[in-house]
mmCIF file of C-alpha atoms and ligand atoms in Angstrom:
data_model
loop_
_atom_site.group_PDB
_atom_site.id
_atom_site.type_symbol
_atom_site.label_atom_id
_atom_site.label_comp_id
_atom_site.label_asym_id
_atom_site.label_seq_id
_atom_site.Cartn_x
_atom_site.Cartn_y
_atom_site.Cartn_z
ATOM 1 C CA UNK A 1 22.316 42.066 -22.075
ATOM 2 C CA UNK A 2 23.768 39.954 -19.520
ATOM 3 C CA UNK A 3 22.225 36.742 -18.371
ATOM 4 C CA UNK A 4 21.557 36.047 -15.048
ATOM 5 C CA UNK A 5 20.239 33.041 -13.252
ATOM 6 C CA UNK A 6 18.857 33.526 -9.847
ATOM 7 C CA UNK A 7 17.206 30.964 -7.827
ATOM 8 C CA UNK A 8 16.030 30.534 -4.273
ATOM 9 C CA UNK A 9 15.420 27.111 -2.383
ATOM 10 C CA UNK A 10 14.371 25.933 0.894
ATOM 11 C CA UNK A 11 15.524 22.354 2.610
ATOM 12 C CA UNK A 12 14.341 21.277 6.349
ATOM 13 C CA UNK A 13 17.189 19.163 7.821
ATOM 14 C CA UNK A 14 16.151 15.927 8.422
ATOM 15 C CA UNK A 15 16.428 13.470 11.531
ATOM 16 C CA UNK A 16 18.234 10.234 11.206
ATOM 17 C CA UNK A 17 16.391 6.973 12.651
ATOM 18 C CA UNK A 18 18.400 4.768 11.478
ATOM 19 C CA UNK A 19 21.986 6.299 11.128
ATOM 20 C CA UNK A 20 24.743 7.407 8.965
ATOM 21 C CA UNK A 21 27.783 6.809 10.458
ATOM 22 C CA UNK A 22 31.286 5.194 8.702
ATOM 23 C CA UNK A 23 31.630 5.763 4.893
ATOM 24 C CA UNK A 24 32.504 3.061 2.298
ATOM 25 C CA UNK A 25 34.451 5.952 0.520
ATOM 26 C CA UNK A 26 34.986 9.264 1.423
ATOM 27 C CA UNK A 27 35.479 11.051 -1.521
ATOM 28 C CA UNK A 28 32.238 9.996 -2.682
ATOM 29 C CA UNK A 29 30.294 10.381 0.526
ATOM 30 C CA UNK A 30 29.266 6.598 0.156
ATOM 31 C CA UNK A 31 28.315 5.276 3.316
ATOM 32 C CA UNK A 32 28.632 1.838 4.901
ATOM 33 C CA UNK A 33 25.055 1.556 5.545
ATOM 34 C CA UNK A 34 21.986 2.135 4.608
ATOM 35 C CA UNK A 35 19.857 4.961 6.830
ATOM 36 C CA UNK A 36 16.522 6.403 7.425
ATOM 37 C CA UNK A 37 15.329 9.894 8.205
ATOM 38 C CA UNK A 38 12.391 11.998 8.396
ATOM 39 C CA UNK A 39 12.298 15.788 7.357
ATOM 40 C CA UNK A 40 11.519 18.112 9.951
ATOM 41 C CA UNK A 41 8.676 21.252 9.591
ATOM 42 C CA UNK A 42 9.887 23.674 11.780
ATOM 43 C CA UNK A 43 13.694 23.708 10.933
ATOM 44 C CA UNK A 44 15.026 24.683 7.653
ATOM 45 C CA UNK A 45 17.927 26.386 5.416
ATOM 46 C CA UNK A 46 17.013 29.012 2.897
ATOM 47 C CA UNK A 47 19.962 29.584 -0.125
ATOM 48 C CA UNK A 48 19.177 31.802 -2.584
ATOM 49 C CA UNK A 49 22.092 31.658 -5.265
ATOM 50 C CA UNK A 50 23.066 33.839 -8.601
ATOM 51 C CA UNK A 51 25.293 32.974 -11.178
ATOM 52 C CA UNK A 52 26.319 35.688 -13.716
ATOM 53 C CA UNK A 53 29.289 35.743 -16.504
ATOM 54 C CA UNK A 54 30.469 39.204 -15.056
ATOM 55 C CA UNK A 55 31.100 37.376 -11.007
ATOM 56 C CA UNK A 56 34.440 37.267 -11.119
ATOM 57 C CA UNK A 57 34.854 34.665 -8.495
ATOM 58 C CA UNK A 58 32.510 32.804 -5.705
ATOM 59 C CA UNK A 59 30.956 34.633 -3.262
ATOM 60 C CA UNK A 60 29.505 32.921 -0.434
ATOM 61 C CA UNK A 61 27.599 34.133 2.559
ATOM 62 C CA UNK A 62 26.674 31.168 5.507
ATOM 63 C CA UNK A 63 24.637 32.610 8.261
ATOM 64 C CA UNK A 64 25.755 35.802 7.555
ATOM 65 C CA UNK A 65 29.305 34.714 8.217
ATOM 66 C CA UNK A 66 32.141 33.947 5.390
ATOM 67 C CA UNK A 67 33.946 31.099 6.979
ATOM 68 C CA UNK A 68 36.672 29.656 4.732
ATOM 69 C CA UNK A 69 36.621 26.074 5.653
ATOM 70 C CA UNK A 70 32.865 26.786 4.443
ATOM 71 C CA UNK A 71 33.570 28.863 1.784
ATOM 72 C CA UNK A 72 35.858 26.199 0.101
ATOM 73 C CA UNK A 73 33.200 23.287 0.653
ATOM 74 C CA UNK A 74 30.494 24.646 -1.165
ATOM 75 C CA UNK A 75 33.297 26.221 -3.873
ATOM 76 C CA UNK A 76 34.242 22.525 -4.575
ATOM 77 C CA UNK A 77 30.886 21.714 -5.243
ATOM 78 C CA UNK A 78 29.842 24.516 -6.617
ATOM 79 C CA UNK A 79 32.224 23.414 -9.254
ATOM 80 C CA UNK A 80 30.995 19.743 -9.851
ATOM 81 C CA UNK A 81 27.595 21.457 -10.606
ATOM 82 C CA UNK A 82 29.276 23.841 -12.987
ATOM 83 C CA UNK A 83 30.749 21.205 -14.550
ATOM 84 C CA UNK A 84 27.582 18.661 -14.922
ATOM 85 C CA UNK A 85 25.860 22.346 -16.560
ATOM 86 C CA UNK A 86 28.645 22.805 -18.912
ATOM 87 C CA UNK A 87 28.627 26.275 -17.842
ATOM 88 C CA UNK A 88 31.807 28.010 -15.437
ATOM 89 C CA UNK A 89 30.294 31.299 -14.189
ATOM 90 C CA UNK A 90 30.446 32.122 -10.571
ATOM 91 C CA UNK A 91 27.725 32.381 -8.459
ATOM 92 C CA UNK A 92 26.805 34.514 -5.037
ATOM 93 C CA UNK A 93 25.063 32.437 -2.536
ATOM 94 C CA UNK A 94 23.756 33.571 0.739
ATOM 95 C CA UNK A 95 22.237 30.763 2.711
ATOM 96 C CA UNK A 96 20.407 31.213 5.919
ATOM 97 C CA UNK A 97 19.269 28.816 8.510
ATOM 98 C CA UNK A 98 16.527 29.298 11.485
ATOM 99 C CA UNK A 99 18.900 27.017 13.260
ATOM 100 C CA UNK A 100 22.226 27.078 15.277
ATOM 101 C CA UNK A 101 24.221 25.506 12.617
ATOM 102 C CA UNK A 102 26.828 22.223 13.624
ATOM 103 C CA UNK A 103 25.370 21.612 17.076
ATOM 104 C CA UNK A 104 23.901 18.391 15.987
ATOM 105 C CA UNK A 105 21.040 19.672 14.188
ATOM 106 C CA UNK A 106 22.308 18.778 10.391
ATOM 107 C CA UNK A 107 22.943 21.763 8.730
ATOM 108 C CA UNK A 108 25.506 20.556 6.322
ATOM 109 C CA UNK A 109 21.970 18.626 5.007
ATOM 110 C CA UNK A 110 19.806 21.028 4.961
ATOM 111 C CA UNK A 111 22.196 23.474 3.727
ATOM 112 C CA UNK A 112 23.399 20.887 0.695
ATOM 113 C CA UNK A 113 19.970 19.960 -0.143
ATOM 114 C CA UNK A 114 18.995 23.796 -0.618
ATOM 115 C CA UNK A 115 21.918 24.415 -2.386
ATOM 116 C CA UNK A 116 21.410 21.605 -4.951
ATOM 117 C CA UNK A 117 18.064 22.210 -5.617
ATOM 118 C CA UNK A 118 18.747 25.852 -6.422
ATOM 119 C CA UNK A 119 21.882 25.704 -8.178
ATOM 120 C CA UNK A 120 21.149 23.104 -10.580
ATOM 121 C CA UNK A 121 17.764 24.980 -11.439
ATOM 122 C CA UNK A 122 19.580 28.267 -12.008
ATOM 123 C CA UNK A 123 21.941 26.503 -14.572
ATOM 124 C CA UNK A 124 19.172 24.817 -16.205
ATOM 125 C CA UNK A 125 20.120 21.256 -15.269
ATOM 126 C CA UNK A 126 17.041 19.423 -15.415
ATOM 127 C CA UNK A 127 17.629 16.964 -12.703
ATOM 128 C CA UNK A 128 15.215 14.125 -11.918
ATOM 129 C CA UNK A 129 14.679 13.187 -7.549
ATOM 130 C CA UNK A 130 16.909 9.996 -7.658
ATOM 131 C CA UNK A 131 19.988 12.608 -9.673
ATOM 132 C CA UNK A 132 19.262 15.618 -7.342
ATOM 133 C CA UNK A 133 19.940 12.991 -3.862
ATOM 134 C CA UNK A 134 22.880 11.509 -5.854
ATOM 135 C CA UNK A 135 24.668 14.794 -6.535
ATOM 136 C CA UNK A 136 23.258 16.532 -3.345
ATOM 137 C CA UNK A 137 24.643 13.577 -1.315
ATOM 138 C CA UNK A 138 28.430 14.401 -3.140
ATOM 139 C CA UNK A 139 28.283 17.619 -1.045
ATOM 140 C CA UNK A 140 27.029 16.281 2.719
ATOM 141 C CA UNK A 141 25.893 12.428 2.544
ATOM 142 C CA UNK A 142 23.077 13.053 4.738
ATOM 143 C CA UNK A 143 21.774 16.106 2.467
ATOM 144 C CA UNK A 144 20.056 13.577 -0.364
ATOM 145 C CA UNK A 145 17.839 12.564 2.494
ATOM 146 C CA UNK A 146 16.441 16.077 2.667
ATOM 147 C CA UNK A 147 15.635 16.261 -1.056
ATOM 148 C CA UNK A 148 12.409 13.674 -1.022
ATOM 149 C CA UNK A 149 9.286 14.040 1.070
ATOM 150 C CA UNK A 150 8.453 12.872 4.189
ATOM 151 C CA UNK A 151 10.168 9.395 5.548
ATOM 152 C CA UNK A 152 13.281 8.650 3.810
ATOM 153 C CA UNK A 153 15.319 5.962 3.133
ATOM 154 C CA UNK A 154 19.143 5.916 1.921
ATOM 155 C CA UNK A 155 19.997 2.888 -0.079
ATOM 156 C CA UNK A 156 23.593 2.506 0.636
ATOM 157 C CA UNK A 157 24.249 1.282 -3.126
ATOM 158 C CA UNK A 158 27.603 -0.296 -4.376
ATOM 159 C CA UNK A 159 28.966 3.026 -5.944
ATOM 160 C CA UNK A 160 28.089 6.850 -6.777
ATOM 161 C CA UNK A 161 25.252 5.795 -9.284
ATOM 162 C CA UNK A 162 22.772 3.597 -7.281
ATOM 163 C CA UNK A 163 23.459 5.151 -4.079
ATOM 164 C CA UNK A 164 20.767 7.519 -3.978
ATOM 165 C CA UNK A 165 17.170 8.481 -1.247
ATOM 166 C CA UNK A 166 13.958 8.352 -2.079
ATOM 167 C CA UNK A 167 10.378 8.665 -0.106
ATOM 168 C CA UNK A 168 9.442 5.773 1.611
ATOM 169 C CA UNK A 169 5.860 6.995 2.995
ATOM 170 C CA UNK A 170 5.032 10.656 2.842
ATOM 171 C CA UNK A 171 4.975 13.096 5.024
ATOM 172 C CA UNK A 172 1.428 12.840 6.701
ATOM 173 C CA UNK A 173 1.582 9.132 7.164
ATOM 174 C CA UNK A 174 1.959 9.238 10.927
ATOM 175 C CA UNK A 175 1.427 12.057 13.057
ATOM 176 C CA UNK A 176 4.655 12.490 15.262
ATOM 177 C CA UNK A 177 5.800 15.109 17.441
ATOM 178 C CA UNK A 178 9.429 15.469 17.079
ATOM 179 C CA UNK A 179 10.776 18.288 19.852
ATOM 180 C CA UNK A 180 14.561 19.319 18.875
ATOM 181 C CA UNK A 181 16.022 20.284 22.089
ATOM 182 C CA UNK A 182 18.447 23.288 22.300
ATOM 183 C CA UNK A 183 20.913 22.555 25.761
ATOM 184 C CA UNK A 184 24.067 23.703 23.803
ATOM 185 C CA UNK A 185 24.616 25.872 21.066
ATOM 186 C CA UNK A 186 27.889 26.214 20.332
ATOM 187 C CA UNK A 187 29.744 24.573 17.230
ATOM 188 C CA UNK A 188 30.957 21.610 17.746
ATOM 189 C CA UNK A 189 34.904 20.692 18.188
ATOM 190 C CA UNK A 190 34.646 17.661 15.847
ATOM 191 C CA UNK A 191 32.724 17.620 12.765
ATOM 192 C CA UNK A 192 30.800 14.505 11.422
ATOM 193 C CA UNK A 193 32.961 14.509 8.523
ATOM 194 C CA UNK A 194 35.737 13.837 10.629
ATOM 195 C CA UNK A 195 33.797 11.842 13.172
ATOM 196 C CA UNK A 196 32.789 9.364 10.050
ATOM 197 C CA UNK A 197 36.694 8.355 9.976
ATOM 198 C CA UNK A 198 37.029 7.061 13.177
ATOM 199 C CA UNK A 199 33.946 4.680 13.002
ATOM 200 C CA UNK A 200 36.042 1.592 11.774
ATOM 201 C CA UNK A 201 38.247 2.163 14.431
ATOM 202 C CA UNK A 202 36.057 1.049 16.961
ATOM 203 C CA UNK A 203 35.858 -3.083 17.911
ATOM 204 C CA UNK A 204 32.064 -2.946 17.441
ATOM 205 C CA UNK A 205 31.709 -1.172 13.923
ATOM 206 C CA UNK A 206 31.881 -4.642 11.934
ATOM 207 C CA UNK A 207 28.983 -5.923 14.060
ATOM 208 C CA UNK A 208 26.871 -2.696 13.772
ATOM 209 C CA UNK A 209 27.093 -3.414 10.061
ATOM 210 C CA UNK A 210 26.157 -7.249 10.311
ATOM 211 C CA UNK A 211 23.237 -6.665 11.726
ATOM 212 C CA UNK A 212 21.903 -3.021 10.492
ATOM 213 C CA UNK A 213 19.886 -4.284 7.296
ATOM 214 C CA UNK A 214 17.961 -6.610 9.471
ATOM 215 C CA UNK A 215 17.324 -3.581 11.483
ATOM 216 C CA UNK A 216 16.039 -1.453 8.215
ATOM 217 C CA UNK A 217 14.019 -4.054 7.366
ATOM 218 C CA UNK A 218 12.203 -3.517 10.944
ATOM 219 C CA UNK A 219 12.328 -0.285 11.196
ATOM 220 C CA UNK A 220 10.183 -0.163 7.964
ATOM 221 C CA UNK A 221 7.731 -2.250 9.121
ATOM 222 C CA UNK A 222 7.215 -0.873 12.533
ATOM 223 C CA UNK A 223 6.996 2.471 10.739
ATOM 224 C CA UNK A 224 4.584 0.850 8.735
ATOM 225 C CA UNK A 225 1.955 -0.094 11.236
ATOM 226 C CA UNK A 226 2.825 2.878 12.691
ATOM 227 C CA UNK A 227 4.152 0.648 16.356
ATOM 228 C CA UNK A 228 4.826 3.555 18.365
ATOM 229 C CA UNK A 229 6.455 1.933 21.500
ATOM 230 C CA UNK A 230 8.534 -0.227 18.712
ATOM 231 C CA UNK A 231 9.614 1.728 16.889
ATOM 232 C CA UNK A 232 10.757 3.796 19.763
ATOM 233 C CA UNK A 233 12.674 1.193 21.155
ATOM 234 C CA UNK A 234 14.463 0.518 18.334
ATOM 235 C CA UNK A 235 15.438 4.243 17.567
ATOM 236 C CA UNK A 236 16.661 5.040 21.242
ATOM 237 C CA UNK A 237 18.556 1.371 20.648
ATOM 238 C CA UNK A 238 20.154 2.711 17.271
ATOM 239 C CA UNK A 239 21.507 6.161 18.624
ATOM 240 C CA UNK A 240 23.096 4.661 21.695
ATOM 241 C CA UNK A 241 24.714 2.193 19.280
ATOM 242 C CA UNK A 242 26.053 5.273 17.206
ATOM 243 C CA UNK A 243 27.469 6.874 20.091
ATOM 244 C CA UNK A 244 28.635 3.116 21.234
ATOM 245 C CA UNK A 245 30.844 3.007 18.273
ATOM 246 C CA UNK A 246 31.879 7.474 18.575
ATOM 247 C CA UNK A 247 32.813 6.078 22.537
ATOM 248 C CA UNK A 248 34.660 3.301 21.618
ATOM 249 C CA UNK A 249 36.645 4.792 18.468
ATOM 250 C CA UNK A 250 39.956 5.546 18.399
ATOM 251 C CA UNK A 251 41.005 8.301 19.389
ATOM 252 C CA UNK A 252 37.058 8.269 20.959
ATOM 253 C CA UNK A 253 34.641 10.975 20.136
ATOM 254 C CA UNK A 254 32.240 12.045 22.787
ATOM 255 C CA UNK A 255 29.356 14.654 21.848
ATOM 256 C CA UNK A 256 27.699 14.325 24.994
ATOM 257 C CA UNK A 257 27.467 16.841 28.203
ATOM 258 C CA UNK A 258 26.251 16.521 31.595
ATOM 259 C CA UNK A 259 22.785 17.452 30.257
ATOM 260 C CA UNK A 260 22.358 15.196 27.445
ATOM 261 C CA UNK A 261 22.827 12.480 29.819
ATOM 262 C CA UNK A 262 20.399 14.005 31.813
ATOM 263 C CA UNK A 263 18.132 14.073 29.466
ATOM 264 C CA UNK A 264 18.003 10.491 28.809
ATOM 265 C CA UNK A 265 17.395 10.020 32.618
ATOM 266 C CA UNK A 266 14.185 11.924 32.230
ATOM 267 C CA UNK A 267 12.651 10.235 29.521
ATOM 268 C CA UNK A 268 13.315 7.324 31.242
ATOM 269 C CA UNK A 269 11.651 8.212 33.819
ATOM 270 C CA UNK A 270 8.799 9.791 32.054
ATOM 271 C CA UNK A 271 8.441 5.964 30.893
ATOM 272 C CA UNK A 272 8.739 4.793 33.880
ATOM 273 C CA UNK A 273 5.154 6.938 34.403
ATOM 274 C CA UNK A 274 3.924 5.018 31.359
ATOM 275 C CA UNK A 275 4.660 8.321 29.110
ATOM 276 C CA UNK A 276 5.482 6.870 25.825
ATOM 277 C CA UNK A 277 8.335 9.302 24.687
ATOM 278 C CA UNK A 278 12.258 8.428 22.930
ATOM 279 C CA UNK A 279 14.783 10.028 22.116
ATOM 280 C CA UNK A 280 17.353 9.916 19.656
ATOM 281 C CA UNK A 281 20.839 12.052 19.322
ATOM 282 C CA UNK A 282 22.904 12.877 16.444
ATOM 283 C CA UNK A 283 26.648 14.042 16.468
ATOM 284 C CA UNK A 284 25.830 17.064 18.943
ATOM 285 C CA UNK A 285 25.012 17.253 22.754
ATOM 286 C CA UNK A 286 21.169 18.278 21.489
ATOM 287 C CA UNK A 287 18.482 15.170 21.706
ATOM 288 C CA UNK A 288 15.372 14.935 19.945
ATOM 289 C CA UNK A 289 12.381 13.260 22.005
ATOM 290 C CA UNK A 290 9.531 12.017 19.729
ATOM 291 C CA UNK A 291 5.917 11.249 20.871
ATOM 292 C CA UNK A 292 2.742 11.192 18.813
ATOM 293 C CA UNK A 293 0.521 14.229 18.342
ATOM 294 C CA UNK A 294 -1.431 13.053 20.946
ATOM 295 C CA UNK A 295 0.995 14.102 23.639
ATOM 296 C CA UNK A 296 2.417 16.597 22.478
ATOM 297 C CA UNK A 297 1.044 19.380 24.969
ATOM 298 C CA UNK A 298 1.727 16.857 28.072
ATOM 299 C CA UNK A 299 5.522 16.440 27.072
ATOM 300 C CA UNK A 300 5.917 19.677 26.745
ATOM 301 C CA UNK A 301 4.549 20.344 30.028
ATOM 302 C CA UNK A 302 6.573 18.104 31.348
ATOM 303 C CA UNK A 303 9.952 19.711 29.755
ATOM 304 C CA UNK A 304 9.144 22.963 31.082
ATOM 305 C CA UNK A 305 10.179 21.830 34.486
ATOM 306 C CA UNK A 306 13.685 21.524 33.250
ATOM 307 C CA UNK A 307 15.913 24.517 32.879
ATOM 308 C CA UNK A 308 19.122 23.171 31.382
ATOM 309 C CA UNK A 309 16.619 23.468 28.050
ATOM 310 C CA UNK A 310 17.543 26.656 26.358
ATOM 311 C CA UNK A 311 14.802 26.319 23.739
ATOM 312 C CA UNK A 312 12.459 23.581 22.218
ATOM 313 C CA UNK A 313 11.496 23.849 18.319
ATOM 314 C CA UNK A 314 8.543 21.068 18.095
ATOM 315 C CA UNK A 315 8.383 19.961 14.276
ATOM 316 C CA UNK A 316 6.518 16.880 12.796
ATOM 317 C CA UNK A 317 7.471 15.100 9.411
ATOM 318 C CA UNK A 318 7.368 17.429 6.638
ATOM 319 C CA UNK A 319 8.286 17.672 2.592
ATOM 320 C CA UNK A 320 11.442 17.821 0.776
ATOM 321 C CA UNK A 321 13.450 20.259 -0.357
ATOM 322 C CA UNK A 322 11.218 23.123 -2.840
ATOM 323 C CA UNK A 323 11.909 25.735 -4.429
ATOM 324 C CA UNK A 324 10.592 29.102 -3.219
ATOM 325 C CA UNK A 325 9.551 32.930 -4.539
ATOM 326 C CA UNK A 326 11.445 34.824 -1.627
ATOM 327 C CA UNK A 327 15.143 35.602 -2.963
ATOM 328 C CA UNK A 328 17.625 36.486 0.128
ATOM 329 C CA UNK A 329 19.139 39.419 -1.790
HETATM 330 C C1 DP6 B 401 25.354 11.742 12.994
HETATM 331 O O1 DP6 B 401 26.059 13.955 6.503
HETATM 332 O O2 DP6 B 401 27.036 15.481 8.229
HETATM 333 O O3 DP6 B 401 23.984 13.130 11.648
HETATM 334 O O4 DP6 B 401 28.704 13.224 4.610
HETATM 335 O O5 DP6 B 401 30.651 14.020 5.913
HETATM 336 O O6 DP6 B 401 28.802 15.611 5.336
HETATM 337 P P1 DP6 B 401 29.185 14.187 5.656
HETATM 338 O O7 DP6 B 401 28.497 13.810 7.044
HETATM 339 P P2 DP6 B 401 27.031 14.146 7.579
HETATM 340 O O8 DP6 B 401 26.849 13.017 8.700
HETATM 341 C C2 DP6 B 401 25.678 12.933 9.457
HETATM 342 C C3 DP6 B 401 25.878 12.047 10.623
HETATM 343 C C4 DP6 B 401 24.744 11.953 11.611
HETATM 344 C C5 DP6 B 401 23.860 10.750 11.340
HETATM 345 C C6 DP6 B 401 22.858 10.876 10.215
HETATM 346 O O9 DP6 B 401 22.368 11.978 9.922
HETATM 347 O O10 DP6 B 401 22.499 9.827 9.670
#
């Protein structure tokens, strides 16, 4: 009889409030800050994964697409897993997200997250939360903030062992409407991983860094007592800083179109009306606008006057990354 170990997980991606951006060491994904995230309901990755003794190699299926930059990615860490288990058989994975992937809405974290959960279950590696967002962050820093519930917070850490996430209030602590805004869909030129190397080159990156722990300390307490208009200010404050320093790098790194700037100008003006609504941006063209439940329906109303909006996926704070019944093949 031959053994096989099949196992299917589910990660949401999750959105950045405080931001990753710069590593301390590449090879390790450590980053030169600490960040904070929350997971989000309505997007996720599903990676179902098999390993058997008679696979003769990897075979790996993203979004129903085998792309070898990919491919070789999750082979490489495929392999540190293999190698924590004590075990070398190869696996098929087919992962599948509800998402475009690399337009800014963090695949590579959902994705990572997924495949960490399930591949360490399938080889038996009994993995506690703080190990699974240590190794998961080895394959896409920003997936071991998908692995704990709710709001998340990345301790930076000195090296690999104490630079893990963990769950900083859950899930249904505040009621937020987070509305992922589709404008553009298509890949993106310049990945984050690449993006993360130009940081340092900009003027302002040692400053961003001076001051950022000051700013996790607020964030956490404005999360805390649950300070909508402050903690929207300082959000919409952080992501213009990130794409401060992607501007100002060198060579510079702009993710931006004409309607992402756009954007912005209509949630400022929607403030101007006294709507309390922010936005934040990752390394993509697509913003996120948050509000509270409360107005939900009116901001929605209010973004179905624009057109340059090719679709809107509303999602509010949501658990980690779970394993799941539903194998993909
Ligand atoms: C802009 O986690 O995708 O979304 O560690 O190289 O895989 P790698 O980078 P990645 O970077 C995410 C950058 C960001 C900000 C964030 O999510 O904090």
């Amino acid at each position: 009889m031959k053994k096989i170990f099949k196992i299917t997980a589910l990660a949401h991606p999750n959105l950045a409030f405080i931001k990753y951006w710069g590593k301390k060491d590449e090879g390790l994904n450590l980053p030169a800050n600490t960040s904070i995230s929350v997971n989000l309901s309505n997007l996720y990755t599903i990676t179902t994964i098999e390993f058997s003794e008679i696979f003769s190699s990897d075979q790996i299926k993203i979004n129903q697409e085998e792309n070898q930059k990919e491919i070789l990615r999750v082979v490489k860490y495929l392999d540190l897993i293999r190698k924590k288990a004590g075990i070398n058989w190869k696996a098929k994975v087919v992962s599948q997200n509800n998402f475009p992937k690399a337009a800014g809405f963090a695949s590579s974290a959902s994705g990572f997250a997924a495949l960490t959960l399930a591949a360490t279950q399938a080889l038996g590696l009994n993995l506690s939360e703080k190990e699974l967002t240590i190794l998961a962050r080895l394959g896409s820093g920003s997936a071991c903030r998908s692995i704990p519930d709710g709001f998340v917070e990345w301790k930076k850490g000195e090296e690999s062992e104490d630079s893990y996430a963990y769950s900083i209030f859950p899930a249904n602590y505040w009621k937020l409407s987070i509305f992922a805004l589709f404008l553009k869909t298509s890949e993106k030129k310049v990945s984050s991983s690449e993006g993360h190397r130009l940081a340092s080159t900009s003027p302002f990156f040692k400053t961003r860094i001076k001051k950022i722990d000051k700013k996790i300390i607020l964030l956490k307490k404005f999360i805390k007592e649950r300070n909508f208009v402050n903690f929207g200010n300082l959000i919409e404050n952080e992501a213009l800083e990130m794409h401060a320093i992607m501007f100002t790098s060198r060579p510079s790194l702009i993710y931006w179109d004409e309607k992402t700037i756009k954007l912005i100008k209509f949630v400022y003006e929607l403030r101007m009306k006294k709507f309390p609504v922010y936005f934040t941006i990752d390394a993509g063209p697509n913003p996120y606008l948050i509000c509270e439940e409360k107005n939900e329906k009116n901001l929605l109303k209010e973004l179905k006057k624009i057109n340059s909006i090719k679709n809107i996926i509303i999602n509010y704070p949501n658990s980690g990354a779970k394993i799941i019944k539903k194998d993909l093949f």
